[in-house]
Amino acid sequence: MGRERIERMFAGVRERERPGLIVFLTAGFPDMEATLELVPALVAAGADAVELGVPFSDPLAEGPTIQQSSFLALQNGVTTADCLQAAETLRPLIPDAPLVLMGYYNPVFSYGVAPFAARCRSAGVDGIIAVDLPGAESGPLAAQCQSRDISLIPLLAPTSTAASIAESCRAASGFVYCVSVTGVTGARTEVSGRGLELVGRVRAHTALPLAVGFGISAPEHVAEVGSVADAAVVGSALVRVMLDSPRDQLVERASAFVASLAGRTPQPAPGQYIPGQYTSEASR
Amino acid sequence: MLGAWLCAPTGLVFGGGGWFWVWWRWFGWFGVVMDVRGGVEWGGQWGLVGGIFGLGVLVMVGGRMGVFPDERGRFGDFGGMFVPETLMAAVAELDDAYNGVKGSEGFQGRLAGLLASYVGRPTPLYYAENLSRHLGGARIYLKREDLAHTGAHKINNALGQALLAQSMGKRRIIAETGAGQHGVAAATACAMLGLECIVYMGEEDIRRQSLNVYRMRLLEAEVVSVTSGTRTLKDAINEAIRDWVTNVETTHYLIGSVVGPHPYPVMVRDFQCVIGWEARAQILAAEGRLPDYVMACVGGGSNAIGTFHPFVGDEDVRLVGLEAGGKGLESGEHSATLTAGRPGVLHGAMTYLLQDADGQVSPAHSISAGLDYPGVGPEHSYLKDSGRAEYREVTDGQALEGFHLLCRTEGIIPALESAHAVYGAAQLAPALGGDAVILVCLSGRGDKDIGIVAGAEDVEI
């Protein structure tokens, strides 16, 4: 499936009124069982795709919220292999929603670029976003992804030059991620005008779907982004809700937040995770 | 590549947009020229020169042969630009700006003037006769970077980058610091040039290095306490990068070591190479020959690269870096990145890293806060893998021995970082004959470490 699942999802989004909604959550925060319960519930609540954050010790593009979730996941002993295992467990539970791994390059490099791409393929991961791997350095991972039909999704920023936009769009598949601000991840009170302007600049170079992220935290932001781009990505605002929720209300509150972003009321999840189904790589 | 100069037998000449090193006498009418714009490249650009009547015409024949770093900022497999897309334009802008000033007489002249009148360069090369006699063996020379303004080599780079930022029109400077030496150097350069200065420092280091924190505040820098992660240097760099991502258009990130994305490793190296070039000329004057060993401590590795680099092309000179062995490699509490780490990506570069099996960066440890870093400059990774330099570890206890040895024999209180290099030399010297020469970079003075030494030895002051 891979790239094709992403393409199908965006084709569906383009046929309807409402913009696409991509949610980000850190894998293994507050624990891996929670991640496995949350993802199908959030898809049922209206998320069209899920970015699963792979925790890293030095998340230098993250604001305080995702730094904290990443740090807590690592404290739980979550490894890259665990995240891939979680993706594999989730795959049949969300058959139509693209699953994208988002993280930093060192854990990928340490796992081995080719084994990582191969494991992504076998786990049913559709795309990869590596925050600190700009186009100029992405060659080895891009080659491994391409041969396995996995999208390596480029990030573009308001500071991106015309040349780097053109180059990234040429090599891209799946969709292009537009970073709406010059800054780190984190909820902001309004959508940055520079982010919307960036969408226009990127649109001139590609027909691929465009998603806008960083700082998107409210239903009106999603609608505003939807007026120019195909999808909005909500990360820190969701993780903030998770940080603030007691464990027994976590799934319910996170689902309600995602439903509000999608302009819907929560639905029961079609595929539901049965506790105990997941075993971490380490414990196997 | 064309240029003209007065025909000196050997030395640096200016022409063709930069400095060239020329060996003239050996070949009569023809000489050998080496492109040293931005420092000598290992296996770099060479050519032939010809001249008439004491005036030379410089003609570079032969091409680039394995020049490092390449245009992508790679030293072999190491280095590169592993940064978020938001920073790519800034990194490229910095690269352009730096290439612009590299061969500029105006910029280099201003820097050289300040290094002489403000920093106090050239720093002396001191023959440590008592230490040498005490050890019995090689003659040990100390390159006295501890005598530079602010008490360490860090000012060479801080001044260079602050001048560059000023020429780029960036008036807001951010920096990270571990022991506080780079923070003090950055704050000093900013105070002198009238630039705003914000220094990120781990909460843990602020506690350990209160003297330097106060020095920075006296210099009117803002010191920001970093409470994320391990609350030390690595996290201070993360936080500085987050600031840079946010304020990239108005801000220059003044990195303190030969780490980070291209062009930082090469730019910081070039600013620090003044150590090695001076030492090379001084040892030739003192001994009439090059040293057998050049030794320096390695955390991020800026004083070591600055000392090593001008000797890289001299194949008979052995380059030895001393890493912090902390409480011993087997304890897991150390900063011996090149000895015990493996390649990975941190802070913008592919380089050796201390990391766990999952690629999570491990906390580093050293008695000296300035060596307490789980990464290392990518050029050191290259020098290690190519076999040109070797790296050994010196434990906390051994560094304290080196510290006392230098206090006792020479009346010099070294920084704990530099004490690692002193110990390395002391270990080596007795095994070498009296004809052998060791050059040690004494990168900083030890005033800042008095409290730590007293604490480690249960002395109340």
Short mmCIF file of N, CA, C and O in Angstrom, two decimals, chain A residues 156-236:
data_model
loop_
_atom_site.label_atom_id
_atom_site.label_comp_id
_atom_site.label_asym_id
_atom_site.label_seq_id
_atom_site.Cartn_x
_atom_site.Cartn_y
_atom_site.Cartn_z
N LEU A 156 8.94 21.70 4.24
CA LEU A 156 9.37 22.98 3.70
C LEU A 156 8.98 24.07 4.69
O LEU A 156 8.03 23.89 5.46
N ALA A 157 9.73 25.17 4.70
CA ALA A 157 9.53 26.19 5.73
C ALA A 157 9.43 27.57 5.07
O ALA A 157 9.83 27.72 3.91
N PRO A 158 8.92 28.56 5.81
CA PRO A 158 8.84 29.91 5.24
C PRO A 158 10.20 30.42 4.76
O PRO A 158 10.27 31.27 3.88
N THR A 159 11.28 29.90 5.34
CA THR A 159 12.61 30.36 4.94
C THR A 159 13.17 29.57 3.76
O THR A 159 14.27 29.85 3.29
N SER A 160 12.42 28.55 3.28
CA SER A 160 12.93 27.73 2.17
C SER A 160 13.10 28.60 0.92
O SER A 160 12.25 29.42 0.60
N THR A 161 14.19 28.36 0.23
CA THR A 161 14.43 29.10 -1.01
C THR A 161 13.63 28.47 -2.14
O THR A 161 13.20 27.31 -2.05
N ALA A 162 13.45 29.22 -3.22
CA ALA A 162 12.73 28.70 -4.39
C ALA A 162 13.40 27.43 -4.89
O ALA A 162 12.74 26.45 -5.26
N ALA A 163 14.74 27.43 -4.86
CA ALA A 163 15.48 26.27 -5.36
C ALA A 163 15.20 25.04 -4.50
O ALA A 163 15.00 23.94 -5.02
N SER A 164 15.16 25.21 -3.18
CA SER A 164 14.96 24.03 -2.35
C SER A 164 13.50 23.58 -2.41
O SER A 164 13.21 22.38 -2.32
N ILE A 165 12.56 24.50 -2.61
CA ILE A 165 11.16 24.10 -2.81
C ILE A 165 11.05 23.26 -4.09
O ILE A 165 10.46 22.17 -4.09
N ALA A 166 11.67 23.75 -5.16
CA ALA A 166 11.59 23.03 -6.44
C ALA A 166 12.20 21.64 -6.31
O ALA A 166 11.63 20.64 -6.74
N GLU A 167 13.37 21.58 -5.66
CA GLU A 167 14.08 20.30 -5.52
C GLU A 167 13.29 19.31 -4.66
O GLU A 167 13.14 18.14 -5.01
N SER A 168 12.75 19.81 -3.53
CA SER A 168 11.99 18.92 -2.65
C SER A 168 10.73 18.41 -3.34
O SER A 168 10.37 17.24 -3.21
N CYS A 169 10.05 19.29 -4.06
CA CYS A 169 8.82 18.89 -4.73
C CYS A 169 9.09 17.86 -5.82
O CYS A 169 8.31 16.93 -6.03
N ARG A 170 10.23 18.03 -6.49
CA ARG A 170 10.58 17.10 -7.57
C ARG A 170 10.76 15.68 -7.01
O ARG A 170 10.33 14.70 -7.60
N ALA A 171 11.40 15.60 -5.83
CA ALA A 171 11.71 14.29 -5.26
C ALA A 171 10.57 13.73 -4.40
O ALA A 171 10.60 12.57 -4.00
N ALA A 172 9.55 14.56 -4.11
CA ALA A 172 8.54 14.17 -3.11
C ALA A 172 7.56 13.14 -3.64
O ALA A 172 7.33 13.04 -4.84
N SER A 173 6.97 12.38 -2.71
CA SER A 173 5.81 11.56 -3.04
C SER A 173 4.88 11.59 -1.85
O SER A 173 5.29 11.94 -0.75
N GLY A 174 3.62 11.24 -2.07
CA GLY A 174 2.66 11.25 -0.97
C GLY A 174 2.09 12.65 -0.77
O GLY A 174 1.07 13.00 -1.32
N PHE A 175 2.76 13.44 0.05
CA PHE A 175 2.37 14.84 0.21
C PHE A 175 3.57 15.65 0.64
O PHE A 175 4.64 15.10 0.91
N VAL A 176 3.40 16.97 0.65
CA VAL A 176 4.46 17.86 1.09
C VAL A 176 3.99 18.53 2.38
O VAL A 176 2.85 18.98 2.48
N TYR A 177 4.88 18.56 3.37
CA TYR A 177 4.56 19.11 4.68
C TYR A 177 5.08 20.55 4.72
O TYR A 177 6.28 20.77 4.65
N CYS A 178 4.18 21.50 4.84
CA CYS A 178 4.58 22.90 4.94
C CYS A 178 4.61 23.32 6.40
O CYS A 178 3.58 23.27 7.09
N VAL A 179 5.77 23.73 6.87
CA VAL A 179 5.92 24.20 8.26
C VAL A 179 5.46 25.65 8.28
O VAL A 179 6.01 26.50 7.58
N SER A 180 4.43 25.94 9.07
CA SER A 180 3.77 27.24 8.94
C SER A 180 4.54 28.39 9.57
O SER A 180 4.27 29.54 9.28
N VAL A 181 5.49 28.08 10.44
CA VAL A 181 6.20 29.15 11.15
C VAL A 181 7.70 28.95 11.07
O VAL A 181 8.16 27.84 10.79
N THR A 182 8.47 30.00 11.29
CA THR A 182 9.89 29.80 11.59
C THR A 182 9.93 29.60 13.10
O THR A 182 9.76 30.54 13.86
N GLY A 183 10.09 28.38 13.51
CA GLY A 183 10.10 28.11 14.94
C GLY A 183 9.93 26.64 15.20
O GLY A 183 9.91 25.82 14.29
N VAL A 184 9.78 26.32 16.48
CA VAL A 184 9.62 24.94 16.89
C VAL A 184 8.14 24.57 16.94
O VAL A 184 7.28 25.44 16.79
N THR A 185 7.86 23.28 17.16
CA THR A 185 6.47 22.86 17.26
C THR A 185 5.84 23.45 18.51
O THR A 185 6.52 23.75 19.49
N GLY A 186 4.53 23.60 18.48
CA GLY A 186 3.84 24.14 19.66
C GLY A 186 2.60 24.89 19.24
O GLY A 186 2.57 25.52 18.18
N ALA A 187 1.57 24.80 20.08
CA ALA A 187 0.31 25.47 19.79
C ALA A 187 0.50 26.98 19.75
O ALA A 187 1.26 27.54 20.53
N ARG A 188 -0.15 27.64 18.82
CA ARG A 188 -0.12 29.10 18.74
C ARG A 188 -1.55 29.60 18.60
O ARG A 188 -2.46 28.83 18.29
N THR A 189 -1.72 30.89 18.83
CA THR A 189 -3.10 31.40 18.89
C THR A 189 -3.69 31.67 17.51
O THR A 189 -4.90 31.76 17.36
N GLU A 190 -2.83 31.82 16.50
CA GLU A 190 -3.39 32.04 15.16
C GLU A 190 -2.50 31.40 14.11
O GLU A 190 -1.35 31.07 14.38
N VAL A 191 -3.06 31.21 12.93
CA VAL A 191 -2.28 30.62 11.84
C VAL A 191 -1.39 31.71 11.26
O VAL A 191 -1.84 32.82 10.99
N SER A 192 -0.12 31.37 11.09
CA SER A 192 0.84 32.35 10.59
C SER A 192 0.57 32.69 9.12
O SER A 192 0.38 31.81 8.29
N GLY A 193 0.57 33.99 8.83
CA GLY A 193 0.37 34.44 7.45
C GLY A 193 1.48 33.94 6.55
O GLY A 193 1.26 33.64 5.37
N ARG A 194 2.67 33.82 7.12
CA ARG A 194 3.80 33.34 6.31
C ARG A 194 3.62 31.88 5.91
O ARG A 194 4.10 31.45 4.88
N GLY A 195 2.92 31.14 6.79
CA GLY A 195 2.64 29.74 6.47
C GLY A 195 1.71 29.65 5.27
O GLY A 195 1.92 28.83 4.36
N LEU A 196 0.69 30.50 5.27
CA LEU A 196 -0.26 30.49 4.16
C LEU A 196 0.42 30.93 2.86
O LEU A 196 0.17 30.40 1.79
N GLU A 197 1.31 31.90 3.01
CA GLU A 197 2.06 32.38 1.84
C GLU A 197 2.97 31.26 1.29
O GLU A 197 3.09 31.08 0.08
N LEU A 198 3.56 30.49 2.22
CA LEU A 198 4.42 29.37 1.81
C LEU A 198 3.62 28.38 0.97
O LEU A 198 4.12 27.88 -0.05
N VAL A 199 2.38 28.11 1.40
CA VAL A 199 1.55 27.16 0.65
C VAL A 199 1.43 27.61 -0.81
O VAL A 199 1.58 26.80 -1.73
N GLY A 200 1.23 28.89 -1.02
CA GLY A 200 1.14 29.41 -2.38
C GLY A 200 2.43 29.18 -3.16
O GLY A 200 2.41 28.77 -4.33
N ARG A 201 3.55 29.41 -2.51
CA ARG A 201 4.85 29.23 -3.19
C ARG A 201 5.08 27.77 -3.54
O ARG A 201 5.63 27.45 -4.59
N VAL A 202 4.68 26.86 -2.62
CA VAL A 202 4.91 25.43 -2.88
C VAL A 202 3.94 24.95 -3.96
O VAL A 202 4.31 24.19 -4.85
N ARG A 203 2.70 25.46 -3.89
CA ARG A 203 1.68 25.04 -4.86
C ARG A 203 2.14 25.29 -6.30
O ARG A 203 1.82 24.52 -7.22
N ALA A 204 2.90 26.35 -6.49
CA ALA A 204 3.37 26.68 -7.83
C ALA A 204 4.31 25.61 -8.39
O ALA A 204 4.57 25.56 -9.59
N HIS A 205 4.84 24.76 -7.50
CA HIS A 205 5.82 23.77 -7.95
C HIS A 205 5.29 22.35 -8.03
O HIS A 205 5.96 21.47 -8.54
N THR A 206 4.13 22.08 -7.43
CA THR A 206 3.71 20.68 -7.38
C THR A 206 2.19 20.54 -7.34
O THR A 206 1.49 21.41 -6.81
N ALA A 207 1.74 19.41 -7.87
CA ALA A 207 0.32 19.09 -7.79
C ALA A 207 0.05 18.16 -6.61
O ALA A 207 -1.10 17.81 -6.34
N LEU A 208 1.11 17.76 -5.91
CA LEU A 208 0.94 16.87 -4.75
C LEU A 208 0.10 17.57 -3.68
O LEU A 208 0.11 18.79 -3.58
N PRO A 209 -0.60 16.79 -2.85
CA PRO A 209 -1.33 17.41 -1.75
C PRO A 209 -0.37 18.12 -0.78
O PRO A 209 0.77 17.69 -0.61
N LEU A 210 -0.86 19.20 -0.18
CA LEU A 210 -0.04 19.96 0.78
C LEU A 210 -0.70 19.91 2.15
O LEU A 210 -1.90 20.13 2.28
N ALA A 211 0.11 19.62 3.16
CA ALA A 211 -0.37 19.67 4.54
C ALA A 211 0.36 20.79 5.26
O ALA A 211 1.53 21.06 4.97
N VAL A 212 -0.32 21.45 6.17
CA VAL A 212 0.28 22.54 6.92
C VAL A 212 0.30 22.18 8.40
O VAL A 212 -0.73 21.76 8.95
N GLY A 213 1.46 22.33 9.02
CA GLY A 213 1.58 21.99 10.43
C GLY A 213 2.43 22.99 11.18
O GLY A 213 2.94 23.94 10.59
N PHE A 214 2.60 22.77 12.48
CA PHE A 214 3.29 23.63 13.46
C PHE A 214 2.35 24.78 13.83
O PHE A 214 2.07 25.65 13.01
N GLY A 215 1.88 24.75 15.05
CA GLY A 215 1.09 25.86 15.55
C GLY A 215 -0.41 25.75 15.32
O GLY A 215 -1.16 26.63 15.72
N ILE A 216 -0.87 24.68 14.67
CA ILE A 216 -2.31 24.53 14.40
C ILE A 216 -2.96 23.89 15.63
O ILE A 216 -2.59 22.79 16.01
N SER A 217 -3.93 24.59 16.24
CA SER A 217 -4.42 24.07 17.51
C SER A 217 -5.94 24.15 17.70
O SER A 217 -6.45 23.73 18.73
N ALA A 218 -6.68 24.72 16.74
CA ALA A 218 -8.11 24.92 16.96
C ALA A 218 -8.90 24.66 15.67
O ALA A 218 -8.33 24.73 14.58
N PRO A 219 -10.22 24.36 15.80
CA PRO A 219 -11.03 24.08 14.60
C PRO A 219 -10.96 25.21 13.57
O PRO A 219 -10.86 24.94 12.37
N GLU A 220 -10.94 26.48 14.04
CA GLU A 220 -10.89 27.57 13.05
C GLU A 220 -9.55 27.61 12.32
O GLU A 220 -9.48 28.01 11.16
N HIS A 221 -8.46 27.14 12.99
CA HIS A 221 -7.16 27.05 12.29
C HIS A 221 -7.24 26.02 11.18
O HIS A 221 -6.73 26.23 10.09
N VAL A 222 -7.89 24.88 11.50
CA VAL A 222 -8.00 23.80 10.51
C VAL A 222 -8.77 24.32 9.29
O VAL A 222 -8.38 24.11 8.14
N ALA A 223 -9.85 25.05 9.55
CA ALA A 223 -10.65 25.59 8.45
C ALA A 223 -9.84 26.60 7.63
O ALA A 223 -9.87 26.57 6.40
N GLU A 224 -9.10 27.44 8.32
CA GLU A 224 -8.30 28.46 7.61
C GLU A 224 -7.24 27.80 6.73
O GLU A 224 -7.04 28.19 5.57
N VAL A 225 -6.57 26.80 7.28
CA VAL A 225 -5.58 26.07 6.51
C VAL A 225 -6.26 25.39 5.32
O VAL A 225 -5.73 25.37 4.20
N GLY A 226 -7.45 24.85 5.59
CA GLY A 226 -8.18 24.14 4.54
C GLY A 226 -8.54 25.01 3.35
O GLY A 226 -8.74 24.50 2.25
N SER A 227 -8.58 26.33 3.55
CA SER A 227 -8.92 27.20 2.44
C SER A 227 -7.80 27.28 1.41
O SER A 227 -8.03 27.64 0.27
N VAL A 228 -6.56 26.94 1.82
CA VAL A 228 -5.45 27.00 0.85
C VAL A 228 -4.76 25.65 0.65
O VAL A 228 -4.19 25.40 -0.42
N ALA A 229 -4.80 24.79 1.65
CA ALA A 229 -4.06 23.53 1.56
C ALA A 229 -5.01 22.35 1.68
O ALA A 229 -6.21 22.53 1.89
N ASP A 230 -4.48 21.13 1.55
CA ASP A 230 -5.34 19.94 1.56
C ASP A 230 -5.59 19.42 2.97
O ASP A 230 -6.60 18.78 3.21
N ALA A 231 -4.64 19.65 3.85
CA ALA A 231 -4.81 19.10 5.19
C ALA A 231 -4.07 19.94 6.22
O ALA A 231 -3.12 20.65 5.90
N ALA A 232 -4.53 19.84 7.47
CA ALA A 232 -3.86 20.48 8.59
C ALA A 232 -3.29 19.38 9.49
O ALA A 232 -3.91 18.32 9.63
N VAL A 233 -2.12 19.66 10.08
CA VAL A 233 -1.53 18.71 11.02
C VAL A 233 -1.63 19.31 12.42
O VAL A 233 -1.21 20.44 12.64
N VAL A 234 -2.19 18.55 13.35
CA VAL A 234 -2.29 19.02 14.73
C VAL A 234 -1.47 18.07 15.61
O VAL A 234 -1.75 16.85 15.64
N GLY A 235 -0.46 18.61 16.28
CA GLY A 235 0.41 17.78 17.11
C GLY A 235 0.41 18.23 18.55
O GLY A 235 -0.22 17.62 19.42
N SER A 236 1.12 19.34 18.82
CA SER A 236 1.31 19.78 20.21
C SER A 236 -0.01 19.97 20.95
O SER A 236 -0.11 19.63 22.13
#
